[in-house]
PDB file of C-alpha atoms and ligand atoms in Angstrom:
ATOM      1  CA  MET N   1       0.042  -0.357  -0.094  1.00 88.00           C
ATOM      2  CA  ARG N   2       1.484   3.367  -1.129  1.00 93.00           C
ATOM      3  CA  VAL N   3       1.117   6.261   1.183  1.00 96.00           C
ATOM      4  CA  LEU N   4       1.159   9.844   1.401  1.00 97.00           C
ATOM      5  CA  LEU N   5       2.341  11.439   5.014  1.00 98.00           C
ATOM      6  CA  VAL N   6       1.297  15.171   5.375  1.00 98.00           C
ATOM      7  CA  GLU N   7       3.345  16.402   8.596  1.00 97.00           C
ATOM      8  CA  ASP N   8       5.217  19.494   9.096  1.00 97.00           C
ATOM      9  CA  ASP N   9       6.573  17.859  12.702  1.00 96.00           C
ATOM     10  CA  ALA N  10       9.991  16.498  11.792  1.00 96.00           C
ATOM     11  CA  MET N  11       9.981  14.265  15.010  1.00 95.00           C
ATOM     12  CA  ILE N  12       6.590  12.658  14.473  1.00 94.00           C
ATOM     13  CA  GLY N  13       7.389  12.237  10.995  1.00 96.00           C
ATOM     14  CA  ASP N  14       9.652  10.479  11.408  1.00 95.00           C
ATOM     15  CA  SER N  15       8.518   8.109  13.526  1.00 94.00           C
ATOM     16  CA  VAL N  16       5.224   7.470  12.083  1.00 96.00           C
ATOM     17  CA  ARG N  17       6.511   7.301   8.672  1.00 95.00           C
ATOM     18  CA  GLN N  18       9.402   4.261  10.080  1.00 93.00           C
ATOM     19  CA  ALA N  19       7.236   2.776  12.025  1.00 93.00           C
ATOM     20  CA  LEU N  20       5.046   1.970   8.724  1.00 93.00           C
ATOM     21  CA  ARG N  21       8.023   0.909   6.292  1.00 90.00           C
ATOM     22  CA  GLN N  22       8.508  -1.593   8.874  1.00 87.00           C
ATOM     23  CA  GLU N  23       4.621  -2.624   8.719  1.00 87.00           C
ATOM     24  CA  GLY N  24       5.243  -2.877   5.233  1.00 87.00           C
ATOM     25  CA  PHE N  25       3.476   0.334   3.801  1.00 92.00           C
ATOM     26  CA  THR N  26       5.746   2.881   0.839  1.00 92.00           C
ATOM     27  CA  VAL N  27       5.669   6.034   2.396  1.00 95.00           C
ATOM     28  CA  ASP N  28       6.456   9.010   0.637  1.00 96.00           C
ATOM     29  CA  TRP N  29       6.702  11.709   3.415  1.00 97.00           C
ATOM     30  CA  VAL N  30       5.815  15.983   2.600  1.00 97.00           C
ATOM     31  CA  ARG N  31       5.681  18.499   5.272  1.00 98.00           C
ATOM     32  CA  ASP N  32       3.216  21.201   3.927  1.00 98.00           C
ATOM     33  CA  GLY N  33       0.122  21.767   3.036  1.00 98.00           C
ATOM     34  CA  GLU N  34       0.499  22.569  -1.078  1.00 98.00           C
ATOM     35  CA  ALA N  35       3.328  20.003  -1.020  1.00 97.00           C
ATOM     36  CA  GLY N  36       0.424  17.752   0.086  1.00 98.00           C
ATOM     37  CA  LEU N  37      -1.774  18.962  -1.867  1.00 97.00           C
ATOM     38  CA  ALA N  38       0.068  18.146  -5.032  1.00 97.00           C
ATOM     39  CA  ALA N  39       0.870  14.853  -4.143  1.00 96.00           C
ATOM     40  CA  ALA N  40      -2.819  13.774  -3.281  1.00 96.00           C
ATOM     41  CA  THR N  41      -4.054  15.209  -6.744  1.00 95.00           C
ATOM     42  CA  SER N  42      -0.919  13.369  -8.470  1.00 90.00           C
ATOM     43  CA  SER N  43      -1.544  10.599 -11.028  1.00 84.00           C
ATOM     44  CA  GLN N  44      -0.361   7.721 -13.052  1.00 78.00           C
ATOM     45  CA  ASP N  45      -1.735   6.460 -15.880  1.00 76.00           C
ATOM     46  CA  GLY N  46      -5.266   7.745 -15.163  1.00 76.00           C
ATOM     47  CA  GLU N  47      -4.937   6.396 -11.077  1.00 79.00           C
ATOM     48  CA  ALA N  48      -4.145   8.481  -8.038  1.00 81.00           C
ATOM     49  CA  CYS N  49      -0.368   7.733  -6.759  1.00 85.00           C
ATOM     50  CA  TYR N  50      -1.423   7.131  -2.835  1.00 93.00           C
ATOM     51  CA  ASP N  51      -3.878   4.364  -1.852  1.00 92.00           C
ATOM     52  CA  LEU N  52      -4.314   6.453   2.323  1.00 96.00           C
ATOM     53  CA  VAL N  53      -3.329   9.941   3.279  1.00 97.00           C
ATOM     54  CA  LEU N  54      -2.289  10.413   6.506  1.00 98.00           C
ATOM     55  CA  LEU N  55      -2.911  14.402   6.968  1.00 97.00           C
ATOM     56  CA  ASP N  56      -1.822  16.405   9.920  1.00 96.00           C
ATOM     57  CA  LEU N  57      -4.464  19.862  10.322  1.00 93.00           C
ATOM     58  CA  GLY N  58      -1.986  21.985  11.569  1.00 93.00           C
ATOM     59  CA  LEU N  59       0.633  23.015   8.736  1.00 95.00           C
ATOM     60  CA  PRO N  60       2.333  25.323   6.849  1.00 97.00           C
ATOM     61  CA  ARG N  61       1.274  27.192   3.714  1.00 97.00           C
ATOM     62  CA  ARG N  62      -1.751  25.489   3.697  1.00 96.00           C
ATOM     63  CA  SER N  63      -4.140  23.981   6.595  1.00 95.00           C
ATOM     64  CA  GLY N  64      -4.791  20.458   6.803  1.00 95.00           C
ATOM     65  CA  LEU N  65      -8.733  21.553   6.509  1.00 94.00           C
ATOM     66  CA  ASP N  66      -7.471  23.575   3.561  1.00 96.00           C
ATOM     67  CA  VAL N  67      -6.164  20.962   1.571  1.00 97.00           C
ATOM     68  CA  LEU N  68      -8.947  18.173   2.711  1.00 96.00           C
ATOM     69  CA  HIS N  69     -11.261  20.647   0.932  1.00 96.00           C
ATOM     70  CA  ALA N  70      -9.717  20.726  -1.869  1.00 96.00           C
ATOM     71  CA  LEU N  71      -9.471  17.402  -2.620  1.00 96.00           C
ATOM     72  CA  ARG N  72     -12.632  16.587  -2.157  1.00 95.00           C
ATOM     73  CA  THR N  73     -14.116  19.681  -4.134  1.00 95.00           C
ATOM     74  CA  ARG N  74     -11.738  18.275  -7.376  1.00 93.00           C
ATOM     75  CA  GLY N  75     -13.642  14.205  -6.711  1.00 91.00           C
ATOM     76  CA  VAL N  76     -10.152  12.740  -5.270  1.00 92.00           C
ATOM     77  CA  PRO N  77     -11.606   9.686  -3.793  1.00 90.00           C
ATOM     78  CA  THR N  78      -8.024   8.836  -1.799  1.00 94.00           C
ATOM     79  CA  PRO N  79      -9.223   7.345   1.562  1.00 96.00           C
ATOM     80  CA  VAL N  80      -7.601  10.945   4.512  1.00 97.00           C
ATOM     81  CA  LEU N  81      -6.921   9.408   7.874  1.00 97.00           C
ATOM     82  CA  ILE N  82      -5.962  13.208   9.561  1.00 95.00           C
ATOM     83  CA  LEU N  83      -3.762  13.385  12.787  1.00 93.00           C
ATOM     84  CA  THR N  84      -4.526  15.803  15.363  1.00 88.00           C
ATOM     85  CA  ALA N  85      -3.957  17.695  18.642  1.00 82.00           C
ATOM     86  CA  ARG N  86      -6.114  16.123  21.821  1.00 73.00           C
ATOM     87  CA  ASP N  87      -7.897  19.809  22.446  1.00 74.00           C
ATOM     88  CA  ALA N  88      -8.599  20.457  18.628  1.00 78.00           C
ATOM     89  CA  VAL N  89     -12.389  18.569  19.141  1.00 85.00           C
ATOM     90  CA  ALA N  90     -13.575  21.164  16.356  1.00 88.00           C
ATOM     91  CA  ASP N  91     -11.126  20.449  13.687  1.00 87.00           C
ATOM     92  CA  ARG N  92     -11.974  16.854  14.019  1.00 88.00           C
ATOM     93  CA  VAL N  93     -15.463  17.849  13.675  1.00 90.00           C
ATOM     94  CA  ALA N  94     -14.609  20.439  10.767  1.00 91.00           C
ATOM     95  CA  GLY N  95     -12.634  17.751   9.047  1.00 90.00           C
ATOM     96  CA  LEU N  96     -14.301  14.714   9.591  1.00 91.00           C
ATOM     97  CA  ASN N  97     -17.496  16.724   7.782  1.00 92.00           C
ATOM     98  CA  ALA N  98     -14.839  17.965   4.769  1.00 92.00           C
ATOM     99  CA  GLY N  99     -15.062  14.251   3.885  1.00 93.00           C
ATOM    100  CA  ALA N 100     -11.929  12.471   6.198  1.00 95.00           C
ATOM    101  CA  ASP N 101     -12.261   8.769   6.927  1.00 95.00           C
ATOM    102  CA  ASP N 102     -11.050   8.800  10.268  1.00 95.00           C
ATOM    103  CA  TYR N 103      -8.928  10.391  13.041  1.00 94.00           C
ATOM    104  CA  LEU N 104      -6.319   9.545  15.206  1.00 94.00           C
ATOM    105  CA  VAL N 105      -5.992  12.482  18.241  1.00 93.00           C
ATOM    106  CA  LYS N 106      -2.298  12.575  18.829  1.00 90.00           C
ATOM    107  CA  PRO N 107       0.072  10.925  20.626  1.00 90.00           C
ATOM    108  CA  PHE N 108      -1.077   7.764  19.215  1.00 91.00           C
ATOM    109  CA  ASP N 109       0.158   4.676  19.198  1.00 93.00           C
ATOM    110  CA  LEU N 110       1.783   3.627  16.081  1.00 92.00           C
ATOM    111  CA  GLN N 111       0.160   0.335  16.321  1.00 92.00           C
ATOM    112  CA  GLU N 112      -3.717   1.408  16.550  1.00 94.00           C
ATOM    113  CA  LEU N 113      -2.758   3.748  13.203  1.00 95.00           C
ATOM    114  CA  ALA N 114      -1.608   0.474  10.943  1.00 94.00           C
ATOM    115  CA  ALA N 115      -4.201  -1.293  12.204  1.00 93.00           C
ATOM    116  CA  ARG N 116      -7.048   1.579  10.931  1.00 95.00           C
ATOM    117  CA  MET N 117      -5.301   1.895   8.147  1.00 95.00           C
ATOM    118  CA  HIS N 118      -6.272  -1.600   7.091  1.00 92.00           C
ATOM    119  CA  ALA N 119      -9.542  -0.662   7.981  1.00 92.00           C
ATOM    120  CA  LEU N 120      -9.867   2.176   5.646  1.00 93.00           C
ATOM    121  CA  ALA N 121      -8.339  -0.070   2.741  1.00 89.00           C
ATOM    122  CA  ARG N 122     -10.699  -2.386   3.077  1.00 88.00           C
ATOM    123  CA  ARG N 123     -13.057   0.164   3.340  1.00 89.00           C
ATOM    124  CA  ALA N 124     -12.265   1.904   0.545  1.00 87.00           C
ATOM    125  CA  ALA N 125     -11.932  -1.598  -1.424  1.00 83.00           C
ATOM    126  CA  GLY N 126     -15.588  -2.773  -0.194  1.00 83.00           C
ATOM    127  CA  ARG N 127     -14.442  -5.736   1.527  1.00 80.00           C
ATOM    128  CA  ALA N 128     -16.025  -5.963   5.446  1.00 79.00           C
ATOM    129  CA  GLU N 129     -13.448  -8.994   5.614  1.00 83.00           C
ATOM    130  CA  PRO N 130     -10.046  -8.375   7.316  1.00 85.00           C
ATOM    131  CA  LEU N 131      -7.916 -11.349   4.479  1.00 92.00           C
ATOM    132  CA  VAL N 132      -8.285 -11.159   0.572  1.00 92.00           C
ATOM    133  CA  THR N 133      -9.001 -14.376  -1.078  1.00 93.00           C
ATOM    134  CA  TYR N 134      -8.195 -15.242  -4.272  1.00 94.00           C
ATOM    135  CA  GLY N 135      -8.825 -18.831  -4.844  1.00 93.00           C
ATOM    136  CA  GLU N 136      -6.606 -21.272  -2.865  1.00 95.00           C
ATOM    137  CA  ILE N 137      -4.485 -17.996  -1.776  1.00 96.00           C
ATOM    138  CA  VAL N 138      -4.816 -16.169   1.188  1.00 96.00           C
ATOM    139  CA  LEU N 139      -3.589 -12.474   2.174  1.00 95.00           C
ATOM    140  CA  ASN N 140      -3.583 -11.489   5.484  1.00 93.00           C
ATOM    141  CA  PRO N 141      -2.818  -7.389   4.808  1.00 89.00           C
ATOM    142  CA  SER N 142      -2.048  -6.763   8.508  1.00 86.00           C
ATOM    143  CA  THR N 143       0.163  -9.886   9.540  1.00 88.00           C
ATOM    144  CA  ARG N 144       1.332  -9.554   6.046  1.00 90.00           C
ATOM    145  CA  GLU N 145       1.493 -13.508   5.982  1.00 94.00           C
ATOM    146  CA  VAL N 146      -0.038 -15.232   2.713  1.00 97.00           C
ATOM    147  CA  THR N 147      -0.727 -19.272   2.627  1.00 97.00           C
ATOM    148  CA  GLN N 148      -1.765 -21.647  -0.587  1.00 97.00           C
ATOM    149  CA  ARG N 149      -3.901 -24.544   0.449  1.00 96.00           C
ATOM    150  CA  GLY N 150      -3.426 -23.431   4.481  1.00 95.00           C
ATOM    151  CA  GLU N 151      -0.276 -23.436   3.256  1.00 96.00           C
ATOM    152  CA  PRO N 152       2.174 -20.490   4.977  1.00 97.00           C
ATOM    153  CA  VAL N 153       3.893 -19.461   2.291  1.00 97.00           C
ATOM    154  CA  ARG N 154       6.975 -17.114   2.847  1.00 96.00           C
ATOM    155  CA  LEU N 155       7.454 -13.930   0.978  1.00 95.00           C
ATOM    156  CA  SER N 156       9.250 -11.120   1.023  1.00 91.00           C
ATOM    157  CA  ALA N 157       7.966  -7.668   1.936  1.00 87.00           C
ATOM    158  CA  ARG N 158       8.657  -6.416  -1.823  1.00 89.00           C
ATOM    159  CA  GLU N 159       7.091  -9.681  -2.659  1.00 93.00           C
ATOM    160  CA  PHE N 160       4.447  -9.710  -0.849  1.00 93.00           C
ATOM    161  CA  ALA N 161       3.828  -5.932  -1.894  1.00 91.00           C
ATOM    162  CA  LEU N 162       3.594  -6.671  -5.194  1.00 93.00           C
ATOM    163  CA  LEU N 163       0.510  -9.391  -4.420  1.00 96.00           C
ATOM    164  CA  SER N 164      -0.946  -7.245  -2.567  1.00 92.00           C
ATOM    165  CA  ALA N 165      -1.706  -4.472  -5.068  1.00 92.00           C
ATOM    166  CA  LEU N 166      -2.014  -7.703  -7.779  1.00 94.00           C
ATOM    167  CA  MET N 167      -5.084  -9.460  -5.455  1.00 94.00           C
ATOM    168  CA  SER N 168      -6.364  -5.930  -4.534  1.00 89.00           C
ATOM    169  CA  ARG N 169      -7.629  -6.433  -7.984  1.00 90.00           C
ATOM    170  CA  PRO N 170      -7.874  -9.117 -10.111  1.00 92.00           C
ATOM    171  CA  GLY N 171      -8.520  -8.556 -13.504  1.00 94.00           C
ATOM    172  CA  LYS N 172      -6.781  -5.058 -13.132  1.00 93.00           C
ATOM    173  CA  VAL N 173      -3.954  -5.149 -15.570  1.00 94.00           C
ATOM    174  CA  TRP N 174      -1.289  -3.315 -13.954  1.00 93.00           C
ATOM    175  CA  SER N 175       1.992  -1.514 -15.703  1.00 92.00           C
ATOM    176  CA  VAL N 176       5.364  -2.104 -14.628  1.00 90.00           C
ATOM    177  CA  PRO N 177       5.630   2.061 -13.645  1.00 88.00           C
ATOM    178  CA  GLN N 178       2.468   1.483 -11.336  1.00 89.00           C
ATOM    179  CA  LEU N 179       3.561  -1.922  -9.531  1.00 91.00           C
ATOM    180  CA  GLN N 180       7.310  -0.145  -9.374  1.00 88.00           C
ATOM    181  CA  GLU N 181       5.385   2.907  -7.679  1.00 86.00           C
ATOM    182  CA  ARG N 182       3.435   0.652  -4.827  1.00 86.00           C
ATOM    183  CA  LEU N 183       7.511  -1.368  -3.976  1.00 86.00           C
ATOM    184  CA  TYR N 184       8.770   1.792  -3.898  1.00 82.00           C
ATOM    185  CA  GLY N 185       8.869   5.398  -1.569  1.00 80.00           C
ATOM    186  CA  TRP N 186      10.602   8.628  -2.717  1.00 76.00           C
ATOM    187  CA  ASP N 187      13.715   8.399  -0.847  1.00 74.00           C
ATOM    188  CA  ASP N 188      13.820   4.219  -0.837  1.00 76.00           C
ATOM    189  CA  GLU N 189      16.477   3.070  -2.483  1.00 74.00           C
ATOM    190  CA  VAL N 190      15.406   1.139  -5.718  1.00 73.00           C
ATOM    191  CA  GLY N 191      16.768  -2.270  -5.963  1.00 70.00           C
ATOM    192  CA  SER N 192      18.647  -3.704  -8.151  1.00 66.00           C
ATOM    193  CA  ASN N 193      15.947  -6.246  -8.529  1.00 70.00           C
ATOM    194  CA  THR N 194      12.944  -5.204 -11.174  1.00 86.00           C
ATOM    195  CA  VAL N 195       9.143  -5.699 -10.840  1.00 90.00           C
ATOM    196  CA  GLU N 196      10.400  -8.575 -13.526  1.00 91.00           C
ATOM    197  CA  VAL N 197      12.499 -10.799 -11.005  1.00 92.00           C
ATOM    198  CA  TYR N 198       9.636 -10.153  -7.914  1.00 94.00           C
ATOM    199  CA  ILE N 199       6.753 -11.499 -10.416  1.00 95.00           C
ATOM    200  CA  HIS N 200       9.254 -14.441 -11.781  1.00 95.00           C
ATOM    201  CA  ALA N 201       9.672 -14.934  -7.681  1.00 96.00           C
ATOM    202  CA  LEU N 202       5.808 -14.864  -7.332  1.00 97.00           C
ATOM    203  CA  ARG N 203       5.208 -17.012  -9.955  1.00 96.00           C
ATOM    204  CA  LYS N 204       7.541 -19.468  -8.548  1.00 97.00           C
ATOM    205  CA  LYS N 205       6.361 -19.937  -5.267  1.00 97.00           C
ATOM    206  CA  LEU N 206       2.380 -19.944  -5.944  1.00 97.00           C
ATOM    207  CA  GLY N 207       2.373 -21.273  -9.102  1.00 95.00           C
ATOM    208  CA  ALA N 208       2.329 -19.480 -13.107  1.00 93.00           C
ATOM    209  CA  ALA N 209      -1.227 -19.629 -13.906  1.00 92.00           C
ATOM    210  CA  LEU N 210      -1.596 -16.837 -10.876  1.00 95.00           C
ATOM    211  CA  ILE N 211      -0.017 -13.563 -12.586  1.00 96.00           C
ATOM    212  CA  ARG N 212      -0.210 -13.152 -16.405  1.00 95.00           C
ATOM    213  CA  ASN N 213       1.822 -11.503 -18.984  1.00 94.00           C
ATOM    214  CA  ILE N 214      -0.158  -9.021 -20.805  1.00 93.00           C
ATOM    215  CA  ARG N 215       2.549  -8.589 -23.753  1.00 91.00           C
ATOM    216  CA  GLY N 216       3.405  -4.375 -23.696  1.00 89.00           C
ATOM    217  CA  VAL N 217       1.209  -3.576 -21.088  1.00 91.00           C
ATOM    218  CA  GLY N 218       2.004  -5.214 -17.758  1.00 93.00           C
ATOM    219  CA  TYR N 219       1.113  -8.123 -15.442  1.00 96.00           C
ATOM    220  CA  VAL N 220      -3.165  -9.192 -13.900  1.00 96.00           C
ATOM    221  CA  VAL N 221      -3.914 -11.812 -11.820  1.00 95.00           C
ATOM    222  CA  PRO N 222      -6.905 -12.417 -14.294  1.00 94.00           C
ATOM    223  CA  ARG N 223     -10.285 -12.511 -12.513  1.00 93.00           C
ATOM    224  CA  LEU N 224     -11.892 -15.362 -11.064  1.00 88.00           C
ATOM    225  CA  ASP N 225     -14.900 -15.366 -12.639  1.00 80.00           C
ATOM    226  CA  GLY N 226     -13.030 -14.947 -16.048  1.00 65.00           C
ATOM    227  CA  GLU N 227     -15.226 -11.480 -16.997  1.00 59.00           C
ATOM    228  CA  GLY N 228     -13.029  -8.763 -17.487  1.00 52.00           C
ATOM    229  CA  GLU N 229      -9.829 -10.197 -18.196  1.00 47.00           C
ATOM    230  CA  PRO N 230      -8.121  -8.935 -21.177  1.00 48.00           C
ATOM    231  CA  GLY N 231      -6.844 -10.716 -23.724  1.00 42.00           C
TER     232      GLY N 231
HETATM  233 CA1  LIG Z 301       1.493  20.111  12.308  1.00 56.70          CA
END
């Protein structure tokens, strides 16, 4: 899951980013409202770059509420979780009214933040169920465990990130740059392993039929009902 963190406090920003990375999220961090709005409205191949925005309210250059208003006015549907100060009840209410999906009061527990993020992602994907299931493969986004026919499958963090993107939307063809976006944040060192190498590893571990290569376009986990399958 690729997340945009908009937070001007260096200590909070740094600890949130660290913790979320360890949880397997890909995190980009900006420190003012203008940069936040620009990043949150950016898209690639017609799709929003982020699965979720973590938005502080007290921000330089443009307030978090202002960013939120602008996002919703422009029709950006990305889930937004606001991070607020304890005494700012009015701001919290205003944030929810302006289209925020959830909020957390500072100082917050990082485990709770991750759990709420998973819940929001689930809701955005229209799933009530915490597990993502595809045929005999079951993926748990919170624990990052994968099983096939009930047997655990060991995946690296990048393999897991790639698989969860692909499995979250069967039938969607992902371009290689789109998949790369799911793997690396701005500050991450891009490893020498390419998307193709991770796909190869996933096929080897989970079966070659799971992920199809659409020549010149990208990769897809086919829909199980066979509908909307390309080619
Ligand atoms: Ca702030």
